[in-house]
Coordinates of C-alpha atoms in Angstrom, one line a residue:
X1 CA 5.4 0.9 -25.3
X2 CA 7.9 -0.6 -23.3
X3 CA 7.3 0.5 -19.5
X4 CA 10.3 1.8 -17.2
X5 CA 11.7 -1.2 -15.9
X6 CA 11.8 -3.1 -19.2
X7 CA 14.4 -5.8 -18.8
X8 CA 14.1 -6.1 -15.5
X9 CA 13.5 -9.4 -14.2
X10 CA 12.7 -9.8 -10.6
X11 CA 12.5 -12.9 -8.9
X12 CA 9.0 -12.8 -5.9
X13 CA 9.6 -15.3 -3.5
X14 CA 7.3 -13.4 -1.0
X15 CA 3.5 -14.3 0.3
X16 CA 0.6 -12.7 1.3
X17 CA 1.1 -8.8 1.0
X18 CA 4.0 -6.7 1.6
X19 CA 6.3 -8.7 -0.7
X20 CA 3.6 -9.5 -3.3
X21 CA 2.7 -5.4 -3.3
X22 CA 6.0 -4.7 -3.8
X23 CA 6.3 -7.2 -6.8
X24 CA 3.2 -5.8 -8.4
X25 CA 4.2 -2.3 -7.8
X26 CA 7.6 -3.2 -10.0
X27 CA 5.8 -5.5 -12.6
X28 CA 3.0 -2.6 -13.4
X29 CA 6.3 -0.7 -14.6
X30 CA 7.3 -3.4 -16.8
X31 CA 9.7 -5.6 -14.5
X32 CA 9.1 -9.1 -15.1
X33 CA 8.6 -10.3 -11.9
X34 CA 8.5 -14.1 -11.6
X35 CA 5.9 -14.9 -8.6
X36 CA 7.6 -18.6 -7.2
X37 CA 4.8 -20.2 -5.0
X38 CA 5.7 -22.8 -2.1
X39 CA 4.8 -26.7 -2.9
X40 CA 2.3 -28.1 -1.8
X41 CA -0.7 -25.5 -1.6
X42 CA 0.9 -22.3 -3.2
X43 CA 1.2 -18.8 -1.4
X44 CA -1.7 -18.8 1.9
X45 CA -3.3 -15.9 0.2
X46 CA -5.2 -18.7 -2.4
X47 CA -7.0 -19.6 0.9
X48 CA -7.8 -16.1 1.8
X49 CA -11.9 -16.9 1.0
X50 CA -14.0 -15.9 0.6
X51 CA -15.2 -14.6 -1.9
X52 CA -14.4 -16.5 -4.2
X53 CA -14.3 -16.0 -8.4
X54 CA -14.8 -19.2 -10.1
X55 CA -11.9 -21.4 -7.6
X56 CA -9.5 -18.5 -7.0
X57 CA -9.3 -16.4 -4.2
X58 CA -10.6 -12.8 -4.7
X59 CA -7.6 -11.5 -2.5
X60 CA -4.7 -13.3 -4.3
X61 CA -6.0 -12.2 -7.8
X62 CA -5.8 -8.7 -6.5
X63 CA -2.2 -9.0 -5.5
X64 CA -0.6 -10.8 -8.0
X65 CA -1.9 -9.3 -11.6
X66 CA 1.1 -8.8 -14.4
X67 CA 3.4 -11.8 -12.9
X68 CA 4.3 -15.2 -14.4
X69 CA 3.8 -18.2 -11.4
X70 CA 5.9 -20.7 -11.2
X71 CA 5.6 -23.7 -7.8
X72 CA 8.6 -25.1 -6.7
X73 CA 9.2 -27.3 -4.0
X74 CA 12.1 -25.9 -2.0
X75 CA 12.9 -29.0 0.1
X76 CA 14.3 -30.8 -2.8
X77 CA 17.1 -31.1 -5.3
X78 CA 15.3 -29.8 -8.0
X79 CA 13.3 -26.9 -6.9
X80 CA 16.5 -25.6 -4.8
X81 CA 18.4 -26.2 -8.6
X82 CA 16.0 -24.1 -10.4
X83 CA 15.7 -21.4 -8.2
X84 CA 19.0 -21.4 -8.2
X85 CA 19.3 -20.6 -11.8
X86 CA 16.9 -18.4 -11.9
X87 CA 18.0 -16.1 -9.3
X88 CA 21.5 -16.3 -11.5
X89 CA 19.3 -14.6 -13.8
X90 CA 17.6 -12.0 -11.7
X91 CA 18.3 -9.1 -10.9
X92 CA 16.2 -8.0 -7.7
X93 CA 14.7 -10.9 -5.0
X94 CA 12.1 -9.9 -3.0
X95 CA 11.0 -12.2 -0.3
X96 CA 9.7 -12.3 2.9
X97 CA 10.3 -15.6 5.3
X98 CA 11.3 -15.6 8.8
X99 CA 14.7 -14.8 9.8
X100 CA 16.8 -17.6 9.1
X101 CA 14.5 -19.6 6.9
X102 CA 16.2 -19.0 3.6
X103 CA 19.8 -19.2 4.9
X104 CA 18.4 -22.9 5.9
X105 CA 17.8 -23.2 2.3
X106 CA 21.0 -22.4 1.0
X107 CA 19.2 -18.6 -0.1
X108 CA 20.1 -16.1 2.2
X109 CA 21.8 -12.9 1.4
X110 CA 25.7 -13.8 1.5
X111 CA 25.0 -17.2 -0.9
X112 CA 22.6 -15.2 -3.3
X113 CA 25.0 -12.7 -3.3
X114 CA 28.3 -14.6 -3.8
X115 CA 25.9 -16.4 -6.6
X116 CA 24.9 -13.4 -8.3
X117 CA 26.9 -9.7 -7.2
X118 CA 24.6 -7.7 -8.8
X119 CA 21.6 -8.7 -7.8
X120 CA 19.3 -7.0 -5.2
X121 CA 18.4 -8.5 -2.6
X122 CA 15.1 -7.0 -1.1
X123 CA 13.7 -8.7 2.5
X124 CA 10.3 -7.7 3.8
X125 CA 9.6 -8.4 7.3
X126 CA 7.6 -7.8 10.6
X127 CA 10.2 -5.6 12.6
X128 CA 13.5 -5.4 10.5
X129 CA 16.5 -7.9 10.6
X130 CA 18.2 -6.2 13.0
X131 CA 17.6 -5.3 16.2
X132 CA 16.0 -6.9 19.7
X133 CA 12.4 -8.2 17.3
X134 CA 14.5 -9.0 14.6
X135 CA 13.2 -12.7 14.7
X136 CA 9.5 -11.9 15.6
X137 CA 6.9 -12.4 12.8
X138 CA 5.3 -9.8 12.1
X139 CA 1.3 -9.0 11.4
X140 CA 0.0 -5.9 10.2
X141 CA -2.5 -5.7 13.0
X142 CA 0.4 -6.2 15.4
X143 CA 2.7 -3.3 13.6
X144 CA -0.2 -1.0 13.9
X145 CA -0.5 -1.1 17.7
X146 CA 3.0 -1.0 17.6
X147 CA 4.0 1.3 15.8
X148 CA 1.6 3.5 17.5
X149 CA -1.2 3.9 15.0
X150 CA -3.7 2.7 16.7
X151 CA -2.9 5.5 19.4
X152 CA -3.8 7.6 17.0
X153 CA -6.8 6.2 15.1
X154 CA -10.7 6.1 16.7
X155 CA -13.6 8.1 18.1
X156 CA -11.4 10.0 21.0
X157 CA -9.6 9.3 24.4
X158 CA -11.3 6.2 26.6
X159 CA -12.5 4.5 23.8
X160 CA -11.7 0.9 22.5
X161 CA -8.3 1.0 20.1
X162 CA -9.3 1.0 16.9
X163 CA -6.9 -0.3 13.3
X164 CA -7.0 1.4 10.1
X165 CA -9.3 -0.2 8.1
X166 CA -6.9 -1.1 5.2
X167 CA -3.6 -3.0 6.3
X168 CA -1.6 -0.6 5.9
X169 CA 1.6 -1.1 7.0
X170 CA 1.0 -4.5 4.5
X171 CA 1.1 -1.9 1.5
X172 CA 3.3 0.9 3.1
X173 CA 5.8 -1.7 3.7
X174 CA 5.4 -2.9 0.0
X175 CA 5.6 0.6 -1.2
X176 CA 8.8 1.3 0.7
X177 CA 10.3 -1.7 -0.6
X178 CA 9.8 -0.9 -4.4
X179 CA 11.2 2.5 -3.9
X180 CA 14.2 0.8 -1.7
X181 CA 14.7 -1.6 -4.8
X182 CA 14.7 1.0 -7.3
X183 CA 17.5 3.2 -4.9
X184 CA 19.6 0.2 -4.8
X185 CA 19.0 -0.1 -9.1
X186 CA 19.7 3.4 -9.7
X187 CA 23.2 2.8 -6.9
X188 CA 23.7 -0.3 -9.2
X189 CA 24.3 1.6 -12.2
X190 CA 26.9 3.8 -10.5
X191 CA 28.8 0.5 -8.8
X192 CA 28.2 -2.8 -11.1
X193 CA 26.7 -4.1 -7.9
X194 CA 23.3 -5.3 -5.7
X195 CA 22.8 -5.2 -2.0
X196 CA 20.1 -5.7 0.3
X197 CA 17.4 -3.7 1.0
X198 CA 15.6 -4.3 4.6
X199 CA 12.2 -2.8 5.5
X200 CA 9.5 -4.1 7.7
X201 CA 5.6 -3.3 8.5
X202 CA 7.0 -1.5 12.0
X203 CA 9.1 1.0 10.5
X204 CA 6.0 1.1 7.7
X205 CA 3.1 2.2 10.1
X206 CA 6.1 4.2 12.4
X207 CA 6.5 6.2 9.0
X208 CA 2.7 6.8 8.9
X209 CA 2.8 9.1 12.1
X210 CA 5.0 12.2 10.9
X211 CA 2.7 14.6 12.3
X212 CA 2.1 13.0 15.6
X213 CA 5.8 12.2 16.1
X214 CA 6.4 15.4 15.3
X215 CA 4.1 16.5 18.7
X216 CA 5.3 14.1 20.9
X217 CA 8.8 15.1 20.0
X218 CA 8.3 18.6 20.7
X219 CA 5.8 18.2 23.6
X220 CA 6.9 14.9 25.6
X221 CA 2.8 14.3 25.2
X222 CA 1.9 11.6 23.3
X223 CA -1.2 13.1 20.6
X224 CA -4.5 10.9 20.8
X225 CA -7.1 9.4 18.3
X226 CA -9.2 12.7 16.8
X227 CA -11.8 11.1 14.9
X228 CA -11.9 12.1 11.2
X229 CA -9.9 15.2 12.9
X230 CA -6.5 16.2 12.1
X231 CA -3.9 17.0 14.9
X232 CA -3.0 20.4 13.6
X233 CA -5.5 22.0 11.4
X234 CA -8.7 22.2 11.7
X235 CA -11.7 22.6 11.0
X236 CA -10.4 19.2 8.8
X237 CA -12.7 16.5 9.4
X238 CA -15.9 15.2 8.3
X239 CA -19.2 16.2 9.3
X240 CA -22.9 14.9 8.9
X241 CA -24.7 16.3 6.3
X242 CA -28.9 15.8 6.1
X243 CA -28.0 12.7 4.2
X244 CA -24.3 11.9 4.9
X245 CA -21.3 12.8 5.2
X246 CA -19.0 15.2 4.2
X247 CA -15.3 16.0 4.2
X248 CA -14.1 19.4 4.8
X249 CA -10.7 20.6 4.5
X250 CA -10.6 24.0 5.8
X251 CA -6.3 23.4 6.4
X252 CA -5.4 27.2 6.5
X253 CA -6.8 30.9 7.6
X254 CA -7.5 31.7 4.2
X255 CA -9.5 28.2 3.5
X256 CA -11.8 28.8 7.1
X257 CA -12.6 32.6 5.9
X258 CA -14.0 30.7 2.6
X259 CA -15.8 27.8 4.3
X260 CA -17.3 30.5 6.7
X261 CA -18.8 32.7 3.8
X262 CA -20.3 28.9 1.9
X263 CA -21.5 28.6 5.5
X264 CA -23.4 32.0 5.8
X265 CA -21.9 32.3 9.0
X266 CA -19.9 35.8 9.9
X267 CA -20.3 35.4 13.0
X268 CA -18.5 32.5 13.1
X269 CA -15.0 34.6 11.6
X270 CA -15.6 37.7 14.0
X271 CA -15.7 34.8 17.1
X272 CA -12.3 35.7 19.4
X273 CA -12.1 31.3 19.9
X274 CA -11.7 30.6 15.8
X275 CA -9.4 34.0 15.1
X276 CA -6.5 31.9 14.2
X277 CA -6.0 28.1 13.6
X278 CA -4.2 28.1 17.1
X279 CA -7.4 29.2 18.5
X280 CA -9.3 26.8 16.5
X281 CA -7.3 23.9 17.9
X282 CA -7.5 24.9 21.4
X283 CA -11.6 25.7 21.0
X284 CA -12.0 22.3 19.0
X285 CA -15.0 21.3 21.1
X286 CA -16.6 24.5 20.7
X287 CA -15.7 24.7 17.0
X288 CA -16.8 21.6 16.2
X289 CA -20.5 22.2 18.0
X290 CA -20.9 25.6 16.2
X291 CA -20.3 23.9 12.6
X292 CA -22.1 20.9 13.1
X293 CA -26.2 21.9 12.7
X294 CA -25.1 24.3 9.9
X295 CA -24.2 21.3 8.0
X296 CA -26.4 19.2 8.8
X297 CA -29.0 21.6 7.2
X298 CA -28.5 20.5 3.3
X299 CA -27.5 17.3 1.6
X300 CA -23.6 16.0 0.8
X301 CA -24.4 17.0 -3.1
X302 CA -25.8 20.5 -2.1
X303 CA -22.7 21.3 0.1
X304 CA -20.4 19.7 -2.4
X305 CA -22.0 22.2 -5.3
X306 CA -21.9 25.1 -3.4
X307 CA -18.0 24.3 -2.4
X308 CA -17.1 23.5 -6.0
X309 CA -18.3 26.7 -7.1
X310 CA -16.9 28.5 -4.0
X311 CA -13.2 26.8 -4.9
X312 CA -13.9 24.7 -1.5
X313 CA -12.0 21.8 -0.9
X314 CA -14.3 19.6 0.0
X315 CA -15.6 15.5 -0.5
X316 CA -17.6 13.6 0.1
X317 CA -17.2 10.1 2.3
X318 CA -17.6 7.1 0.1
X319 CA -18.2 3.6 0.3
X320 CA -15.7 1.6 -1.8
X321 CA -18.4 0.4 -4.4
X322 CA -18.8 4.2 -4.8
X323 CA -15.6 4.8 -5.0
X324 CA -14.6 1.8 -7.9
X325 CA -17.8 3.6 -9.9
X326 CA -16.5 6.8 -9.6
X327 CA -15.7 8.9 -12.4
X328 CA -12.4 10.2 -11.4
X329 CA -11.7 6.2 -10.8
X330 CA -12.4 5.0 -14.2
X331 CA -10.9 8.5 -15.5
X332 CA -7.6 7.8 -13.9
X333 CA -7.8 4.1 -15.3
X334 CA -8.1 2.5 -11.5
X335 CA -10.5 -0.1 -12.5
X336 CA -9.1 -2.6 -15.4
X337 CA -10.2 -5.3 -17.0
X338 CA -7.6 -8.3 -17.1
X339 CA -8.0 -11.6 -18.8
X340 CA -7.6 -15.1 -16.7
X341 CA -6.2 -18.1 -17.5
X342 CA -9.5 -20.0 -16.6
X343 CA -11.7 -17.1 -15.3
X344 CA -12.0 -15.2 -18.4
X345 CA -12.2 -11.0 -17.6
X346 CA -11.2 -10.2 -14.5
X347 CA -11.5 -6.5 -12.9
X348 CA -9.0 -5.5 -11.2
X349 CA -6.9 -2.4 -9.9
X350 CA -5.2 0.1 -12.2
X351 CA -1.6 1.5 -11.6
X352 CA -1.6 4.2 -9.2
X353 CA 1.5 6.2 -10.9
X354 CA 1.0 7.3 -14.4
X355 CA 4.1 8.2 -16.9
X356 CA 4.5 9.9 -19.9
X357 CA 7.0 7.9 -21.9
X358 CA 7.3 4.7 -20.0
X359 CA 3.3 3.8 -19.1
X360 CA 2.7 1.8 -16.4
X361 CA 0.0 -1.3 -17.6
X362 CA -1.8 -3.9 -15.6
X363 CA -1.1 -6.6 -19.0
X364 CA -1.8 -9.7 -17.2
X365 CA -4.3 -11.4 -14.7
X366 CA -2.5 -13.1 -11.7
X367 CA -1.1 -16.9 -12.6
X368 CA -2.8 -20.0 -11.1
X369 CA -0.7 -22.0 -9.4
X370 CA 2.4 -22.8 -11.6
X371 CA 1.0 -21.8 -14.7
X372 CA 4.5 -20.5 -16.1
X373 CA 6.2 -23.5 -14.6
X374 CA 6.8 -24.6 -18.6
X375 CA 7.9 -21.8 -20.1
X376 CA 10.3 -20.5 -17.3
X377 CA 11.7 -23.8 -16.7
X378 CA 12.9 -24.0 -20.8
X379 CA 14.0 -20.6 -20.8
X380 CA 16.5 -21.5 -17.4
X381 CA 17.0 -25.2 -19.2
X382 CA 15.4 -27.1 -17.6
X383 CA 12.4 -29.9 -18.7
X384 CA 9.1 -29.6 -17.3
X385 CA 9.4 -32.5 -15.2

């Protein structure tokens, strides 16, 4: 079954992660999205290693499943020809050089545009192209002190700052840009014509912190890391277990009533400090002292059976082998099996939305370094050499 963007084509002239998740994000719903790799060497991610499968790099197989590849060398006659062509063809290009790189080229938004009107024209970048750090690179590691996410993340006030584990302005960034790109699609259909879509990592983690910004805006206080803890519920963290750890969502009065009766612990509902979740958040300390050696008397899977039952929400905290192995994973298609050009099967990651009609599919393993280069080139015209 065709998927929803069928007919698409989009052209990915993008490297490492933002772009390249927001190419895979549109190919899983059927977009042909056409990865063009810089000659010589191909997009940086190839030497992300390791590991390693076979001679590819773990990391760029993982970002790059259901696109052709094609390598062009944009420094010369040719290459700037073909692209050229392509993008005549296109109908979204997502890419994400420095400021001013691809208007050296002859690429940048005004040519591509007077070249093709209704084409969109997505750009991916550290801090935006506007504004005083328009010309900055960007990092993800940067955007996440910056953006003021890693005020928020660690162990508690005086402690070393601390990232989120996953890049995750990298992927929020992507994520923002395939939504932008679709907008600009569905605006396209109204108008007859593309425009440019501009997001960056910055505004990607700064769009991460609703809840804090919310605080500081209201307060003129700035909130601090909390741990697993959450800035306005609580008890919603994770605690140790006699073999673990557990996650425990108790988000609203009548959730803590419930997670006090798994807990056996009345006295714990008539205490004046936990009455309300206002009192909870100002007693956190206390709160957080008077749960812990209850649950560290029984195991993650005890607790986790006894809040299933009790309608609890509750999880527990896994590592990510556990996580690929689990069944609601491989039940939710998460984990699939792709098929290489010169690796053979490859496991990889599922599509994370799900549609009823249009099915989003992971249908090919990422190219190797202009793999496509023959069959794109005849369907634009052009020979192989």
């Amino acid at each position: 079954m065709p998927g929803a963007l069928e007919g698409i084509r989009v052209v990915e002239l993008a490297h490492i992660m933002a772009g390249p998740v927001a190419g895979l994000m549109l190919a899983d719903m059927g977009a042909d999205v056409v990865k063009v790799e810089k000659l010589p060497g191909g997009d940086d991610t190839r030497r992300m290693a390791p590991p390693l499968l076979g001679d590819q790099s773990a990391a760029y197989l993982m970002m790059n499943r259901n696109k052709r590849g094609i390598a062009l060398d944009l420094k010369t006659e040719r290459g700037q020809a073909i692209l050229r062509k392509l993008l005549g063809t296109a109908d979204v290009l997502i890419e994400n050089y420095r400021m001013g790189t691809l208007d050296r080229l002859g690429f940048g938004y005004e040519a591509v545009s007077a070249l093709n009107p209704r084409l969109v024209y997505c750009s991916l970048s550290g801090f935006g192209r506007t504004g005083p750090y328009a010309a900055r690179g960007g990092f993800d590691l940067v955007a996440q002190g910056m953006s003021g996410l890693m005020g928020i993340t660690g162990e508690g006030p005086g402690r070393a700052p601390v990232k989120v584990g996953a890049p995750v302005t990298d992927i929020t960034a992507g994520i923002l840009a395939a939504m932008g790109i679709l907008g600009a699609l569905q605006a396209r259909a109204r108008t007859g014509r593309g425009q440019r879509v501009d997001t960056s990592l910055f505004e990607a983690g700064i769009v991460q912190t609703f809840w804090q910004s919310a605080i500081a805006l209201a307060t003129g206080v700035s909130p601090g890391p909390l741990g697993s803890g959450h800035p306005l519920n609580a008890p919603y963290q994770a605690f140790a277990t006699a073999d673990g750890w557990i996650n425990v969502g108790a988000a609203n009065q009548k959730t803590w009533l419930k997670l006090v009766e798994c807990l056996d612990a009345p006295q714990l509902a008539a205490d004046p400090r936990f009455a309300s979740n206002a009192d909870r958040m100002v007693n956190l300390p206390a709160l957080v002292d008077a749960l812990a050696p209850l649950f560290a008397a029984r195991t993650t899977a005890a607790w986790l059976d006894l809040f299933e039952r009790a309608g609890m929400p509750a999880g527990p905290v896994l590592s990510i082998q556990e996580m690929l192995a689990d069944p609601q994973t491989r039940a939710r298609e998460m984990v699939v099996t792709t098929e290489h050009a010169t690796l053979g099967r490859v496991e990889t990651l599922g599509a994370p939305v799900k549609f009823s009609d249009t099915p989003a599919a992971v249908r090919r393993a990422a190219p190797t370094l202009g793999q496509h280069n023959d069959e794109i080139f005849a369907e634009l015209g052009f020979g192989s050499t």
